Amino acid sequence: MGRLDGRVAAVTGASGTLGGAIARACAAEGASVVVHYSRSADAAATLVEAIRSAGGRAEAVQADLSEPDQAVRLVEGAQRAFGGIHILVNNAGTTRDTLVLRMKEEDWQAVINTNLSGAFFCTKAVLREFLRQRAGRIINITSVVGQIGTVGQANYAAAKAGLIGLTRAVAREVASRGITVNAVAPGFIEAGMTVQLPPDVVKRYAEQVPLGRAGKPEDVAAAVVFLASDDAAYITGQVLNVDGGLVMR
């Protein structure tokens, strides 16, 4: 038996490398998975097919999560496809890197809208169902960047730091109803823009990690599955760093 048998998990931004790993891990543990995507329909369809081929259940749902009504549509899509929802993984994100003095207002707003506001909208959309069933898991994918900052990523750092605050505030609001809210903070992971970096740059970054290597998307996915499972029933309002020791607090 899988740790997530009988549950429905919605993973936002699942068409990306990290989101895909999370979706596959949830499916491997028995969850029916809603594969959210914004524009990458082909990648989402490929992921759904891969999960189904492995014996899992998955459906793709398109939504622009910077719009509140679209977040509601995501939750409704989960209910329509699988009859309910038990786990929400707020993973969708984007970057528009540049120094603050060069950062345009639209670059700031686009990152805040997707990375922070989108998570808020999805959380709000799913809470009514979670409160009704007096159970639910919300896992927000933040970043070590939200804890230490990075040059050229003021918008991204602000959004990811905001996710940590959102995690703790919502955790306090809903704990009495049996709902847990936690965050996972990846460090230097082989996903997204990282895979496009030159080998020498990857080597330089990896040398700063105490464990001496970049992490894999599956490392993050394993942490998400743990927090979504009954093994983490007494954990809420926490940030689990999956960073090889990069940020020791």
PDB file of C-alpha atoms in Angstrom:
ATOM      1  CA  MET A   1       0.000   0.000   0.000  1.00  0.00           C
ATOM      2  CA  GLY A   2       1.127   3.509  -0.798  1.00  0.00           C
ATOM      3  CA  ARG A   3       1.300   6.260   1.792  1.00  0.00           C
ATOM      4  CA  LEU A   4      -1.174   8.356  -0.215  1.00  0.00           C
ATOM      5  CA  ASP A   5      -3.672   5.664  -1.200  1.00  0.00           C
ATOM      6  CA  GLY A   6      -7.182   6.963  -1.764  1.00  0.00           C
ATOM      7  CA  ARG A   7      -6.175  10.618  -1.825  1.00  0.00           C
ATOM      8  CA  VAL A   8      -6.278  13.236  -4.545  1.00  0.00           C
ATOM      9  CA  ALA A   9      -3.305  15.544  -4.953  1.00  0.00           C
ATOM     10  CA  ALA A  10      -3.227  18.714  -7.056  1.00  0.00           C
ATOM     11  CA  VAL A  11       0.283  19.772  -8.068  1.00  0.00           C
ATOM     12  CA  THR A  12       0.584  23.233  -9.570  1.00  0.00           C
ATOM     13  CA  GLY A  13       3.259  23.824 -12.170  1.00  0.00           C
ATOM     14  CA  ALA A  14       3.437  20.071 -12.694  1.00  0.00           C
ATOM     15  CA  SER A  15       4.557  20.399 -16.313  1.00  0.00           C
ATOM     16  CA  GLY A  16       8.014  21.538 -15.129  1.00  0.00           C
ATOM     17  CA  THR A  17      10.877  19.289 -14.004  1.00  0.00           C
ATOM     18  CA  LEU A  18      10.353  19.708 -10.272  1.00  0.00           C
ATOM     19  CA  GLY A  19       6.561  19.663 -10.431  1.00  0.00           C
ATOM     20  CA  GLY A  20       6.690  16.576 -12.611  1.00  0.00           C
ATOM     21  CA  ALA A  21       8.863  14.738 -10.095  1.00  0.00           C
ATOM     22  CA  ILE A  22       6.435  15.669  -7.303  1.00  0.00           C
ATOM     23  CA  ALA A  23       3.430  14.514  -9.348  1.00  0.00           C
ATOM     24  CA  ARG A  24       5.089  11.188 -10.189  1.00  0.00           C
ATOM     25  CA  ALA A  25       6.092  10.613  -6.560  1.00  0.00           C
ATOM     26  CA  CYS A  26       2.565  11.281  -5.324  1.00  0.00           C
ATOM     27  CA  ALA A  27       1.151   8.910  -7.943  1.00  0.00           C
ATOM     28  CA  ALA A  28       3.692   6.224  -7.027  1.00  0.00           C
ATOM     29  CA  GLU A  29       2.427   6.424  -3.432  1.00  0.00           C
ATOM     30  CA  GLY A  30      -1.165   5.843  -4.569  1.00  0.00           C
ATOM     31  CA  ALA A  31      -2.570   9.351  -5.014  1.00  0.00           C
ATOM     32  CA  SER A  32      -4.725  10.366  -7.961  1.00  0.00           C
ATOM     33  CA  VAL A  33      -2.934  13.403  -9.368  1.00  0.00           C
ATOM     34  CA  VAL A  34      -4.204  16.597 -10.932  1.00  0.00           C
ATOM     35  CA  VAL A  35      -1.418  17.797 -13.227  1.00  0.00           C
ATOM     36  CA  HIS A  36      -1.727  21.559 -13.433  1.00  0.00           C
ATOM     37  CA  TYR A  37      -0.170  23.534 -16.262  1.00  0.00           C
ATOM     38  CA  SER A  38      -0.439  27.073 -17.541  1.00  0.00           C
ATOM     39  CA  ARG A  39       0.966  26.972 -21.076  1.00  0.00           C
ATOM     40  CA  SER A  40       2.874  23.683 -21.468  1.00  0.00           C
ATOM     41  CA  ALA A  41       0.007  21.465 -22.605  1.00  0.00           C
ATOM     42  CA  ASP A  42       2.272  18.933 -24.342  1.00  0.00           C
ATOM     43  CA  ALA A  43       4.491  18.480 -21.285  1.00  0.00           C
ATOM     44  CA  ALA A  44       1.433  18.034 -19.070  1.00  0.00           C
ATOM     45  CA  ALA A  45      -0.054  15.455 -21.449  1.00  0.00           C
ATOM     46  CA  THR A  46       3.243  13.542 -21.523  1.00  0.00           C
ATOM     47  CA  LEU A  47       3.346  13.472 -17.721  1.00  0.00           C
ATOM     48  CA  VAL A  48      -0.250  12.272 -17.461  1.00  0.00           C
ATOM     49  CA  GLU A  49       0.494   9.467 -19.909  1.00  0.00           C
ATOM     50  CA  ALA A  50       3.642   8.479 -17.987  1.00  0.00           C
ATOM     51  CA  ILE A  51       1.716   8.270 -14.719  1.00  0.00           C
ATOM     52  CA  ARG A  52      -1.067   6.248 -16.305  1.00  0.00           C
ATOM     53  CA  SER A  53       1.419   3.910 -17.984  1.00  0.00           C
ATOM     54  CA  ALA A  54       2.932   3.229 -14.564  1.00  0.00           C
ATOM     55  CA  GLY A  55      -0.498   2.231 -13.255  1.00  0.00           C
ATOM     56  CA  GLY A  56      -1.443   5.554 -11.661  1.00  0.00           C
ATOM     57  CA  ARG A  57      -4.332   7.954 -12.148  1.00  0.00           C
ATOM     58  CA  ALA A  58      -3.843  11.472 -13.482  1.00  0.00           C
ATOM     59  CA  GLU A  59      -5.682  14.263 -15.255  1.00  0.00           C
ATOM     60  CA  ALA A  60      -4.319  17.535 -16.650  1.00  0.00           C
ATOM     61  CA  VAL A  61      -5.993  20.835 -15.808  1.00  0.00           C
ATOM     62  CA  GLN A  62      -5.048  24.172 -17.381  1.00  0.00           C
ATOM     63  CA  ALA A  63      -5.275  27.353 -15.327  1.00  0.00           C
ATOM     64  CA  ASP A  64      -3.649  30.767 -15.005  1.00  0.00           C
ATOM     65  CA  LEU A  65      -3.227  30.804 -11.240  1.00  0.00           C
ATOM     66  CA  SER A  66      -2.560  34.534 -11.100  1.00  0.00           C
ATOM     67  CA  GLU A  67      -6.351  34.834 -11.480  1.00  0.00           C
ATOM     68  CA  PRO A  68      -8.520  33.849  -8.473  1.00  0.00           C
ATOM     69  CA  ASP A  69     -11.284  32.268 -10.568  1.00  0.00           C
ATOM     70  CA  GLN A  70      -8.726  30.087 -12.347  1.00  0.00           C
ATOM     71  CA  ALA A  71      -7.540  28.698  -9.010  1.00  0.00           C
ATOM     72  CA  VAL A  72     -11.142  27.787  -8.227  1.00  0.00           C
ATOM     73  CA  ARG A  73     -11.277  26.022 -11.592  1.00  0.00           C
ATOM     74  CA  LEU A  74      -8.269  23.924 -10.602  1.00  0.00           C
ATOM     75  CA  VAL A  75     -10.009  22.702  -7.451  1.00  0.00           C
ATOM     76  CA  GLU A  76     -13.230  22.069  -9.364  1.00  0.00           C
ATOM     77  CA  GLY A  77     -11.221  20.111 -11.934  1.00  0.00           C
ATOM     78  CA  ALA A  78      -9.880  17.850  -9.184  1.00  0.00           C
ATOM     79  CA  GLN A  79     -13.367  17.279  -7.813  1.00  0.00           C
ATOM     80  CA  ARG A  80     -14.760  16.597 -11.260  1.00  0.00           C
ATOM     81  CA  ALA A  81     -11.994  14.163 -12.211  1.00  0.00           C
ATOM     82  CA  PHE A  82     -11.572  12.282  -8.946  1.00  0.00           C
ATOM     83  CA  GLY A  83     -14.431  13.261  -6.660  1.00  0.00           C
ATOM     84  CA  GLY A  84     -12.484  15.364  -4.193  1.00  0.00           C
ATOM     85  CA  ILE A  85      -9.156  16.822  -3.161  1.00  0.00           C
ATOM     86  CA  HIS A  86      -6.954  16.098  -0.146  1.00  0.00           C
ATOM     87  CA  ILE A  87      -3.505  17.484  -0.976  1.00  0.00           C
ATOM     88  CA  LEU A  88      -2.464  20.773  -2.565  1.00  0.00           C
ATOM     89  CA  VAL A  89       1.142  21.325  -3.624  1.00  0.00           C
ATOM     90  CA  ASN A  90       1.779  24.965  -4.518  1.00  0.00           C
ATOM     91  CA  ASN A  91       4.760  24.536  -6.809  1.00  0.00           C
ATOM     92  CA  ALA A  92       4.031  26.835  -9.770  1.00  0.00           C
ATOM     93  CA  GLY A  93       6.658  29.515 -10.182  1.00  0.00           C
ATOM     94  CA  THR A  94       8.505  31.773 -12.573  1.00  0.00           C
ATOM     95  CA  THR A  95      11.583  34.005 -12.598  1.00  0.00           C
ATOM     96  CA  ARG A  96      12.465  37.334 -14.179  1.00  0.00           C
ATOM     97  CA  ASP A  97      15.949  37.975 -12.891  1.00  0.00           C
ATOM     98  CA  THR A  98      17.678  41.337 -12.936  1.00  0.00           C
ATOM     99  CA  LEU A  99      19.123  43.826 -10.483  1.00  0.00           C
ATOM    100  CA  VAL A 100      16.645  45.977  -8.565  1.00  0.00           C
ATOM    101  CA  LEU A 101      17.722  49.169 -10.327  1.00  0.00           C
ATOM    102  CA  ARG A 102      16.949  47.550 -13.683  1.00  0.00           C
ATOM    103  CA  MET A 103      13.854  45.639 -12.632  1.00  0.00           C
ATOM    104  CA  LYS A 104      10.695  46.785 -14.364  1.00  0.00           C
ATOM    105  CA  GLU A 105       7.456  46.910 -12.459  1.00  0.00           C
ATOM    106  CA  GLU A 106       5.999  44.210 -14.690  1.00  0.00           C
ATOM    107  CA  ASP A 107       8.963  41.916 -13.878  1.00  0.00           C
ATOM    108  CA  TRP A 108       8.321  42.387 -10.177  1.00  0.00           C
ATOM    109  CA  GLN A 109       4.571  41.903 -10.468  1.00  0.00           C
ATOM    110  CA  ALA A 110       4.725  38.863 -12.741  1.00  0.00           C
ATOM    111  CA  VAL A 111       6.850  36.926 -10.254  1.00  0.00           C
ATOM    112  CA  ILE A 112       4.790  38.002  -7.233  1.00  0.00           C
ATOM    113  CA  ASN A 113       1.548  37.156  -9.052  1.00  0.00           C
ATOM    114  CA  THR A 114       2.599  33.623  -9.986  1.00  0.00           C
ATOM    115  CA  ASN A 115       4.827  32.582  -7.098  1.00  0.00           C
ATOM    116  CA  LEU A 116       2.973  34.156  -4.172  1.00  0.00           C
ATOM    117  CA  SER A 117      -0.493  35.323  -5.175  1.00  0.00           C
ATOM    118  CA  GLY A 118      -1.107  32.104  -7.103  1.00  0.00           C
ATOM    119  CA  ALA A 119      -0.364  30.049  -3.994  1.00  0.00           C
ATOM    120  CA  PHE A 120      -2.701  32.270  -1.961  1.00  0.00           C
ATOM    121  CA  PHE A 121      -5.514  31.911  -4.505  1.00  0.00           C
ATOM    122  CA  CYS A 122      -5.124  28.110  -4.643  1.00  0.00           C
ATOM    123  CA  THR A 123      -4.987  27.862  -0.864  1.00  0.00           C
ATOM    124  CA  LYS A 124      -8.138  29.926  -0.487  1.00  0.00           C
ATOM    125  CA  ALA A 125      -9.895  27.892  -3.182  1.00  0.00           C
ATOM    126  CA  VAL A 126      -9.122  24.543  -1.556  1.00  0.00           C
ATOM    127  CA  LEU A 127      -9.730  25.474   2.075  1.00  0.00           C
ATOM    128  CA  ARG A 128     -13.518  25.318   1.887  1.00  0.00           C
ATOM    129  CA  GLU A 129     -13.323  21.644   0.933  1.00  0.00           C
ATOM    130  CA  PHE A 130     -10.601  20.931   3.492  1.00  0.00           C
ATOM    131  CA  LEU A 131     -12.590  22.619   6.264  1.00  0.00           C
ATOM    132  CA  ARG A 132     -15.693  20.638   5.333  1.00  0.00           C
ATOM    133  CA  GLN A 133     -13.855  17.310   5.537  1.00  0.00           C
ATOM    134  CA  ARG A 134     -11.771  18.465   8.541  1.00  0.00           C
ATOM    135  CA  ALA A 135      -8.606  17.209   6.884  1.00  0.00           C
ATOM    136  CA  GLY A 136      -6.138  18.281   4.232  1.00  0.00           C
ATOM    137  CA  ARG A 137      -2.503  18.878   3.423  1.00  0.00           C
ATOM    138  CA  ILE A 138      -1.026  22.014   1.875  1.00  0.00           C
ATOM    139  CA  ILE A 139       2.652  21.990   0.902  1.00  0.00           C
ATOM    140  CA  ASN A 140       4.197  25.179  -0.450  1.00  0.00           C
ATOM    141  CA  ILE A 141       7.400  24.982  -2.479  1.00  0.00           C
ATOM    142  CA  THR A 142       9.492  27.923  -1.353  1.00  0.00           C
ATOM    143  CA  SER A 143      13.288  28.240  -1.758  1.00  0.00           C
ATOM    144  CA  VAL A 144      16.470  28.879   0.172  1.00  0.00           C
ATOM    145  CA  VAL A 145      16.520  32.117  -1.830  1.00  0.00           C
ATOM    146  CA  GLY A 146      13.596  33.268   0.301  1.00  0.00           C
ATOM    147  CA  GLN A 147      15.759  32.735   3.385  1.00  0.00           C
ATOM    148  CA  ILE A 148      19.125  34.150   2.319  1.00  0.00           C
ATOM    149  CA  GLY A 149      18.421  36.282  -0.774  1.00  0.00           C
ATOM    150  CA  THR A 150      20.258  36.201  -4.101  1.00  0.00           C
ATOM    151  CA  VAL A 151      21.651  39.005  -6.222  1.00  0.00           C
ATOM    152  CA  GLY A 152      19.346  39.724  -9.160  1.00  0.00           C
ATOM    153  CA  GLN A 153      16.353  37.929  -7.652  1.00  0.00           C
ATOM    154  CA  ALA A 154      14.680  40.487  -5.398  1.00  0.00           C
ATOM    155  CA  ASN A 155      11.261  39.648  -6.832  1.00  0.00           C
ATOM    156  CA  TYR A 156      11.778  35.891  -6.524  1.00  0.00           C
ATOM    157  CA  ALA A 157      13.272  36.142  -3.031  1.00  0.00           C
ATOM    158  CA  ALA A 158      10.407  38.354  -1.856  1.00  0.00           C
ATOM    159  CA  ALA A 159       7.809  35.931  -3.236  1.00  0.00           C
ATOM    160  CA  LYS A 160       9.485  32.877  -1.712  1.00  0.00           C
ATOM    161  CA  ALA A 161       9.927  34.606   1.644  1.00  0.00           C
ATOM    162  CA  GLY A 162       6.269  35.569   1.445  1.00  0.00           C
ATOM    163  CA  LEU A 163       5.380  31.915   0.934  1.00  0.00           C
ATOM    164  CA  ILE A 164       7.026  31.081   4.241  1.00  0.00           C
ATOM    165  CA  GLY A 165       4.938  33.724   5.990  1.00  0.00           C
ATOM    166  CA  LEU A 166       1.812  32.497   4.223  1.00  0.00           C
ATOM    167  CA  THR A 167       2.594  28.934   5.296  1.00  0.00           C
ATOM    168  CA  ARG A 168       2.858  29.818   8.970  1.00  0.00           C
ATOM    169  CA  ALA A 169      -0.149  32.143   9.039  1.00  0.00           C
ATOM    170  CA  VAL A 170      -2.484  29.665   7.355  1.00  0.00           C
ATOM    171  CA  ALA A 171      -1.127  26.809   9.477  1.00  0.00           C
ATOM    172  CA  ARG A 172      -2.225  28.682  12.600  1.00  0.00           C
ATOM    173  CA  GLU A 173      -5.637  29.496  11.137  1.00  0.00           C
ATOM    174  CA  VAL A 174      -6.616  25.943  10.204  1.00  0.00           C
ATOM    175  CA  ALA A 175      -4.752  23.674  12.624  1.00  0.00           C
ATOM    176  CA  SER A 176      -7.824  23.154  14.808  1.00  0.00           C
ATOM    177  CA  ARG A 177      -9.615  21.626  11.792  1.00  0.00           C
ATOM    178  CA  GLY A 178      -7.029  18.906  11.214  1.00  0.00           C
ATOM    179  CA  ILE A 179      -5.385  20.660   8.262  1.00  0.00           C
ATOM    180  CA  THR A 180      -1.603  20.935   8.079  1.00  0.00           C
ATOM    181  CA  VAL A 181       0.318  23.547   6.108  1.00  0.00           C
ATOM    182  CA  ASN A 182       4.049  23.206   5.566  1.00  0.00           C
ATOM    183  CA  ALA A 183       6.727  24.348   3.138  1.00  0.00           C
ATOM    184  CA  VAL A 184       9.668  22.715   1.404  1.00  0.00           C
ATOM    185  CA  ALA A 185      12.667  24.915   0.613  1.00  0.00           C
ATOM    186  CA  PRO A 186      14.849  23.422  -2.138  1.00  0.00           C
ATOM    187  CA  GLY A 187      18.438  24.535  -2.523  1.00  0.00           C
ATOM    188  CA  PHE A 188      20.617  23.922  -5.573  1.00  0.00           C
ATOM    189  CA  ILE A 189      18.521  21.370  -7.468  1.00  0.00           C
ATOM    190  CA  GLU A 190      19.007  19.867 -10.935  1.00  0.00           C
ATOM    191  CA  ALA A 191      15.816  21.375 -12.301  1.00  0.00           C
ATOM    192  CA  GLY A 192      14.556  24.437 -14.127  1.00  0.00           C
ATOM    193  CA  MET A 193      17.255  26.881 -15.158  1.00  0.00           C
ATOM    194  CA  THR A 194      19.919  24.920 -13.287  1.00  0.00           C
ATOM    195  CA  VAL A 195      20.058  22.231 -15.977  1.00  0.00           C
ATOM    196  CA  GLN A 196      20.947  24.896 -18.550  1.00  0.00           C
ATOM    197  CA  LEU A 197      24.017  26.118 -16.655  1.00  0.00           C
ATOM    198  CA  PRO A 198      27.519  25.313 -17.988  1.00  0.00           C
ATOM    199  CA  PRO A 199      29.221  22.374 -16.198  1.00  0.00           C
ATOM    200  CA  ASP A 200      31.863  24.612 -14.616  1.00  0.00           C
ATOM    201  CA  VAL A 201      29.175  26.830 -13.101  1.00  0.00           C
ATOM    202  CA  VAL A 202      27.319  23.794 -11.755  1.00  0.00           C
ATOM    203  CA  LYS A 203      30.568  22.531 -10.240  1.00  0.00           C
ATOM    204  CA  ARG A 204      31.216  25.881  -8.575  1.00  0.00           C
ATOM    205  CA  TYR A 205      27.752  26.008  -7.047  1.00  0.00           C
ATOM    206  CA  ALA A 206      27.908  22.374  -5.932  1.00  0.00           C
ATOM    207  CA  GLU A 207      31.157  23.041  -4.087  1.00  0.00           C
ATOM    208  CA  GLN A 208      29.283  25.471  -1.831  1.00  0.00           C
ATOM    209  CA  VAL A 209      26.911  22.706  -0.714  1.00  0.00           C
ATOM    210  CA  PRO A 210      28.138  20.820   2.379  1.00  0.00           C
ATOM    211  CA  LEU A 211      27.054  17.502   0.857  1.00  0.00           C
ATOM    212  CA  GLY A 212      29.143  18.405  -2.203  1.00  0.00           C
ATOM    213  CA  ARG A 213      26.532  17.964  -4.933  1.00  0.00           C
ATOM    214  CA  ALA A 214      23.403  19.388  -6.431  1.00  0.00           C
ATOM    215  CA  GLY A 215      20.139  17.864  -5.321  1.00  0.00           C
ATOM    216  CA  LYS A 216      17.746  15.973  -7.568  1.00  0.00           C
ATOM    217  CA  PRO A 217      14.056  16.747  -8.113  1.00  0.00           C
ATOM    218  CA  GLU A 218      13.295  13.394  -6.512  1.00  0.00           C
ATOM    219  CA  ASP A 219      14.895  14.615  -3.261  1.00  0.00           C
ATOM    220  CA  VAL A 220      12.327  17.415  -3.091  1.00  0.00           C
ATOM    221  CA  ALA A 221       9.500  15.109  -4.156  1.00  0.00           C
ATOM    222  CA  ALA A 222      10.305  12.707  -1.313  1.00  0.00           C
ATOM    223  CA  ALA A 223       9.979  15.534   1.217  1.00  0.00           C
ATOM    224  CA  VAL A 224       6.621  16.548  -0.265  1.00  0.00           C
ATOM    225  CA  VAL A 225       5.281  12.990  -0.063  1.00  0.00           C
ATOM    226  CA  PHE A 226       6.386  12.766   3.570  1.00  0.00           C
ATOM    227  CA  LEU A 227       4.604  16.000   4.503  1.00  0.00           C
ATOM    228  CA  ALA A 228       1.493  14.882   2.610  1.00  0.00           C
ATOM    229  CA  SER A 229       1.374  11.513   4.368  1.00  0.00           C
ATOM    230  CA  ASP A 230       0.123  10.371   7.765  1.00  0.00           C
ATOM    231  CA  ASP A 231       3.750  10.194   8.876  1.00  0.00           C
ATOM    232  CA  ALA A 232       3.660  14.010   9.136  1.00  0.00           C
ATOM    233  CA  ALA A 233       0.274  14.284  10.844  1.00  0.00           C
ATOM    234  CA  TYR A 234       1.757  16.171  13.805  1.00  0.00           C
ATOM    235  CA  ILE A 235       3.857  18.586  11.736  1.00  0.00           C
ATOM    236  CA  THR A 236       2.521  21.976  10.677  1.00  0.00           C
ATOM    237  CA  GLY A 237       3.819  25.484  10.078  1.00  0.00           C
ATOM    238  CA  GLN A 238       7.305  24.187   9.317  1.00  0.00           C
ATOM    239  CA  VAL A 239       9.851  24.796   6.558  1.00  0.00           C
ATOM    240  CA  LEU A 240      11.804  21.698   5.544  1.00  0.00           C
ATOM    241  CA  ASN A 241      15.026  22.615   3.781  1.00  0.00           C
ATOM    242  CA  VAL A 242      16.091  20.166   1.087  1.00  0.00           C
ATOM    243  CA  ASP A 243      19.411  21.787   0.285  1.00  0.00           C
ATOM    244  CA  GLY A 244      22.286  19.499   1.195  1.00  0.00           C
ATOM    245  CA  GLY A 245      23.053  21.703   4.183  1.00  0.00           C
ATOM    246  CA  LEU A 246      23.432  24.894   2.141  1.00  0.00           C
ATOM    247  CA  VAL A 247      21.383  26.917   4.608  1.00  0.00           C
ATOM    248  CA  MET A 248      21.978  25.726   8.129  1.00  0.00           C
ATOM    249  CA  ARG A 249      19.747  27.455  10.631  1.00  0.00           C
TER     250      ARG A 249
END
